[in-house]
Each structure stands twice: as C-alpha cells, then as structure tokens.
Short mmCIF file of C-alpha atoms in Angstrom, two decimals:
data_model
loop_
_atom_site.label_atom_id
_atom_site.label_comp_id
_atom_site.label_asym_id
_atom_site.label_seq_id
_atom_site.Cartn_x
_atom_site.Cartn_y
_atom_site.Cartn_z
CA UNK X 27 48.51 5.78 1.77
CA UNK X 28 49.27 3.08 -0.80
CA UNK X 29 48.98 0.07 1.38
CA UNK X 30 45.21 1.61 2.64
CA UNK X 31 44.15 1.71 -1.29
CA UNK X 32 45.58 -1.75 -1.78
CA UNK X 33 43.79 -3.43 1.16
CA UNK X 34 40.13 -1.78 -0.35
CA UNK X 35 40.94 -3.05 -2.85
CA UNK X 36 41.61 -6.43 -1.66
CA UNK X 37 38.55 -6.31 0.32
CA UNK X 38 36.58 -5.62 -2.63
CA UNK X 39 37.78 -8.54 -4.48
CA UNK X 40 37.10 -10.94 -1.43
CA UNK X 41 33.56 -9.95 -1.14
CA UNK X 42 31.53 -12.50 -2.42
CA UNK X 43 28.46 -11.98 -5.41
CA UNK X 44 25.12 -12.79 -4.54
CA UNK X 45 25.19 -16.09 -6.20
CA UNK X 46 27.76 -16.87 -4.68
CA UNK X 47 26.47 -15.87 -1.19
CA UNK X 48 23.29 -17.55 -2.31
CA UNK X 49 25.21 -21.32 -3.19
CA UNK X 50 27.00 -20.90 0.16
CA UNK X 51 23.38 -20.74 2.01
CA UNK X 52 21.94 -23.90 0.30
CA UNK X 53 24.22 -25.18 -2.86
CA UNK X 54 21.62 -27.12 -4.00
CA UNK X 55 19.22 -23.79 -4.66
CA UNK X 56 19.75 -22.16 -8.28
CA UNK X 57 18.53 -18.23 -7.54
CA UNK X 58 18.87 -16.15 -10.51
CA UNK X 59 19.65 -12.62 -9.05
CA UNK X 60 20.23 -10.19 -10.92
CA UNK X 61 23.21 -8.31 -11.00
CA UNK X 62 22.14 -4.91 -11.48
CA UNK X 63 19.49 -2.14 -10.35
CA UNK X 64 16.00 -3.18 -11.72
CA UNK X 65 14.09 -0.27 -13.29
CA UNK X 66 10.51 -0.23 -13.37
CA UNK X 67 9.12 2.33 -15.39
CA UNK X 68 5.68 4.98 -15.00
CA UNK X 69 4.16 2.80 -17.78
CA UNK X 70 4.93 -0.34 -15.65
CA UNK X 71 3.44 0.56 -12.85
CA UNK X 72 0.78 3.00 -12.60
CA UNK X 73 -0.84 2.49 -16.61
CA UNK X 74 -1.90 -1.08 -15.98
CA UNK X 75 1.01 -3.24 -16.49
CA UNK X 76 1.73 -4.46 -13.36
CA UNK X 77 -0.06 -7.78 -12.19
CA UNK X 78 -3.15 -8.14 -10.08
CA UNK X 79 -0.85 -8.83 -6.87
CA UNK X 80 1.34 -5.88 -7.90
CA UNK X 81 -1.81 -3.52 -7.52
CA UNK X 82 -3.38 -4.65 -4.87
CA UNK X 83 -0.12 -4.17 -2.66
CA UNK X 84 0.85 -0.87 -3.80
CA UNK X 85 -3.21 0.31 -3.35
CA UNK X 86 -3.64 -1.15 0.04
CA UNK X 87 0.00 0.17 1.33
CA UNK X 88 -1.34 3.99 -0.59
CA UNK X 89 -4.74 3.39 0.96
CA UNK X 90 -3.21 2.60 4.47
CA UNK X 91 -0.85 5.51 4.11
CA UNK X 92 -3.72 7.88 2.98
CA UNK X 93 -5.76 6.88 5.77
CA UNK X 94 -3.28 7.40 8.75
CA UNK X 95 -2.45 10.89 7.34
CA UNK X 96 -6.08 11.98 7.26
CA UNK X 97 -6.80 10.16 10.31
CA UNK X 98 -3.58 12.30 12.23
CA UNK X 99 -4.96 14.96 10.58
CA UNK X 100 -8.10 14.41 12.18
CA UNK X 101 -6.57 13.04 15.31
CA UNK X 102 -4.83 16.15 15.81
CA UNK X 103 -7.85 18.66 15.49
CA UNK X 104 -9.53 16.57 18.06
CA UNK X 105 -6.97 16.84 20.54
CA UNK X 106 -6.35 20.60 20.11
CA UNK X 107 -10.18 21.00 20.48
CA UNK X 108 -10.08 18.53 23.58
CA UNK X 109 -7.30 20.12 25.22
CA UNK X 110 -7.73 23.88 24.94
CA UNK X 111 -8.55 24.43 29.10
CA UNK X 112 -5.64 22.64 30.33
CA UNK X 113 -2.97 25.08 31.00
CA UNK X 114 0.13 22.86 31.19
CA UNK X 115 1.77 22.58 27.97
CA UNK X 116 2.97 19.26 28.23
CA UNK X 117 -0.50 17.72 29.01
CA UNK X 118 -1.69 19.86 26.06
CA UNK X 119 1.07 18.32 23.62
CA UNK X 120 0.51 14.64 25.44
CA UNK X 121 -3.41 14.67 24.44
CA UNK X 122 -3.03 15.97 20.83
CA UNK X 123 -0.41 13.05 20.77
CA UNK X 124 -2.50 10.85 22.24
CA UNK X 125 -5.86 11.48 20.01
CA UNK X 126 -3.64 11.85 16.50
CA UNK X 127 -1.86 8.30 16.90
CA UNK X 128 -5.49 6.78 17.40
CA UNK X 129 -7.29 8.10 15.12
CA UNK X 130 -4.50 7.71 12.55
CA UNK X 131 -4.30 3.96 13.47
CA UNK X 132 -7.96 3.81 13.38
CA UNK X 133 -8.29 5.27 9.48
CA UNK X 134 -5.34 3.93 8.54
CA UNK X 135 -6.32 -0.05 9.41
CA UNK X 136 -9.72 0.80 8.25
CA UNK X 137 -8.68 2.29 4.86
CA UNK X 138 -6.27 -0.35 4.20
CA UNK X 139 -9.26 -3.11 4.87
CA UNK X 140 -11.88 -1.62 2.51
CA UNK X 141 -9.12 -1.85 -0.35
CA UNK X 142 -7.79 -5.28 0.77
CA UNK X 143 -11.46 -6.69 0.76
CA UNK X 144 -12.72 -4.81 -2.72
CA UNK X 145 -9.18 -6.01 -4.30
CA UNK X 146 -10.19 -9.79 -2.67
CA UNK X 147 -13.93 -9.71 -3.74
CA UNK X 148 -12.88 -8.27 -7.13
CA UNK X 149 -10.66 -10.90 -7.95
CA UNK X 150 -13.38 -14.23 -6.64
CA UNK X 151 -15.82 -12.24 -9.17
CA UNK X 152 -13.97 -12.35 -11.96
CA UNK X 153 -12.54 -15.99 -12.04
CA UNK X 154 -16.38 -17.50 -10.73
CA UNK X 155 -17.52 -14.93 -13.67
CA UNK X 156 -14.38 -15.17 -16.24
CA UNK X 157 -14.76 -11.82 -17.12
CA UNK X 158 -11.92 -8.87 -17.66
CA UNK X 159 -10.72 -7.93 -14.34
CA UNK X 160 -11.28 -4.55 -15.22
CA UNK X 161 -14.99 -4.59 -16.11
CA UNK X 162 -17.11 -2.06 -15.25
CA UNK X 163 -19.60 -4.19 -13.41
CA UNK X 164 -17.28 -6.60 -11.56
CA UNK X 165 -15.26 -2.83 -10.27
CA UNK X 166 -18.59 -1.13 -9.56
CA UNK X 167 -20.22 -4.46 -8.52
CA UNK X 168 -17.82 -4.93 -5.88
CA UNK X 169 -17.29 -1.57 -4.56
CA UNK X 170 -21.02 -1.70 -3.97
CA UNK X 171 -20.86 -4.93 -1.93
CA UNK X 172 -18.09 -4.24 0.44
CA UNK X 173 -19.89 -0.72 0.88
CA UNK X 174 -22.59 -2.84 2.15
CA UNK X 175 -20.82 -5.36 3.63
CA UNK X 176 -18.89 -2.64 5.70
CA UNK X 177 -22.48 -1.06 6.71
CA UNK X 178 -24.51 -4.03 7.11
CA UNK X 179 -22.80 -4.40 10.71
CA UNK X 180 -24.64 -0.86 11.55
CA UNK X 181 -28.04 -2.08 10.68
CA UNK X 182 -30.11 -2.10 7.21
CA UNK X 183 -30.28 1.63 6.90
CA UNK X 184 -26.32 1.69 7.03
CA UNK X 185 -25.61 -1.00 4.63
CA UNK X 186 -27.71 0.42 2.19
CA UNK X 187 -25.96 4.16 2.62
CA UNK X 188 -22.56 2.06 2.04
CA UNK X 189 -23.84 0.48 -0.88
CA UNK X 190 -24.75 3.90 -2.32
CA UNK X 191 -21.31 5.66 -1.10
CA UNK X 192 -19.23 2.13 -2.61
CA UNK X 193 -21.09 2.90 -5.93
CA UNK X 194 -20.59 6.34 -6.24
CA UNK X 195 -16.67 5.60 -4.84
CA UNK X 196 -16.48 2.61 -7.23
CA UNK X 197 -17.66 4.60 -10.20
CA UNK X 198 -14.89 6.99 -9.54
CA UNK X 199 -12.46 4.55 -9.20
CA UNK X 200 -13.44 2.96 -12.30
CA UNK X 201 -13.57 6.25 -14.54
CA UNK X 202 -10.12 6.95 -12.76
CA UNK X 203 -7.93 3.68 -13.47
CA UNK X 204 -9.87 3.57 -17.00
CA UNK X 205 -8.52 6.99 -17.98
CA UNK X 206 -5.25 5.79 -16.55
CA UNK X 207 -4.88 3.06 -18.66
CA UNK X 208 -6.29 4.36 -21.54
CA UNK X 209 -4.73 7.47 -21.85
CA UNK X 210 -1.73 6.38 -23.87
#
C-alpha cells in the first residue's frame, strides 16, 4: 500500500508544468500561462466588459445554438405532421429524424450568419464613422441593412420587409444590451 502512494507521488513530481512543456515544444517561445483557473466574472462578460471579439463569438455561438433548437423544434413538428399515415414506427421515428436535423441545420447556420454579418457591418461602421460602437444609429443602422441585405435576394418587396423586421429587431437589441450595461 505504501510503495503505490510513493510511486503517485513520484509520478506527480515528474510531470512536467506547462512552461515547462511549453520550452520543450519550441525553447525559444516565452508563453506566459498561467498557473491557475481563470475566473471571469457576470460583470465581465455579459455587462459590457468583454471586447468586441469577445461578443461577437459568444453571440454568434448563442445565436447558432438558439437557432438549431428552434429549428429542431420546428423540424420535429414537421416530421410528426409528415409522417402521421405511415404505420411502421421506425419509418415514423426515421422522418421526424430526418426533417428535425435539417431544419435545425438550416436555422441554426442561418441564425448564426445574420449575427456574424450585423457584428461585421457594425464594426466597418463605426471605425469608417469613429463613433461609439454602441451607438444607437450604427446598432439600429446596421440591423436595418443586413435585414435588407438578407431580403434583397427575394426581390424589392422582401428587402424592404427585412429592413423593417432588422429595425424593429435592432431596436430591441439595442434597448436590451443598453439596459444591460447600464443597469449597474
């Protein structure tokens, strides 16, 4: 019983730190990594504090991961509707399978490139303008132009319908990360 504690323990004390692991892969390369569990706080995150690239990651990764559970959601209603005759069970479970992992791919993708081109637009307005990035008019302003951008390829009458849906969506957005930020 002894000698199994004493060779854990000499394991342990023959693994190497990560520096050390890191000098071994390319001496020459001076990584500072940390040594502990880094923290990030509510404040950090979700009140503003993070930086731009911070944000738009973590909304496109929510907005793709809202928009694959709707879309399964959605997906799966389909396929129970489309597959209600068919008497064999495992054709029945196959089809709702079937229509809920394309139509969650479908909303997902989609949902993740409205955010990634709002967050992309967002950001070329506000360096060409030099504004705040969180202006009202550059948020607004942009939600309104990838509505339409997003619509346009439907025809006029759609692009200006996504114009209208990106500014009511925008405005939302806007009153919503304001509060947020504000609220301390």
């Amino acid at each position: 019983m002894a000698t199994q504690q004493q060779q854990q323990q000499q394991q342990q004390q023959q693994q190497p730190t990560p520096q050390e692991m890191m000098a071994a892969y390319h001496p020459l390369l001076d990584v500072a990594v940390p040594k502990g569990i880094e923290y990030s706080t509510l404040d950090d995150t979700v009140m503003g504090g993070s930086n731009w690239t911070d944000s738009f990651i973590q909304q496109t990764g929510f907005a793709f991961l809202i928009g694959g559970g709707v879309g399964t959601a959605v997906g799966t209603l389909q396929g129970i509707r489309q597959t209600t005759g068919n008497p064999h069970m495992k054709l029945r479970v196959n089809g709702i399978l079937n229509a809920a992992g394309r139509r969650g791919s479908l909303w997902a993708n989609s949902a993740a490139a409205v955010v990634l081109t709002f967050h992309c637009s967002r950001k070329v307005v506000s360096l060409a303008v030099k504004n705040k990035d969180d202006d009202a008019i550059n948020y607004i302003g942009c939600a309104v132009a990838v509505g339409a951008l997003l619509g346009a390829a439907k025809g006029t009458k759609q692009g200006i319908i996504g114009a209208i849906m990106g500014a009511g969506i925008g405005t939302i957005g806007f009153l919503g990360t304001h509060s947020l930020s504000h609220s301390n």
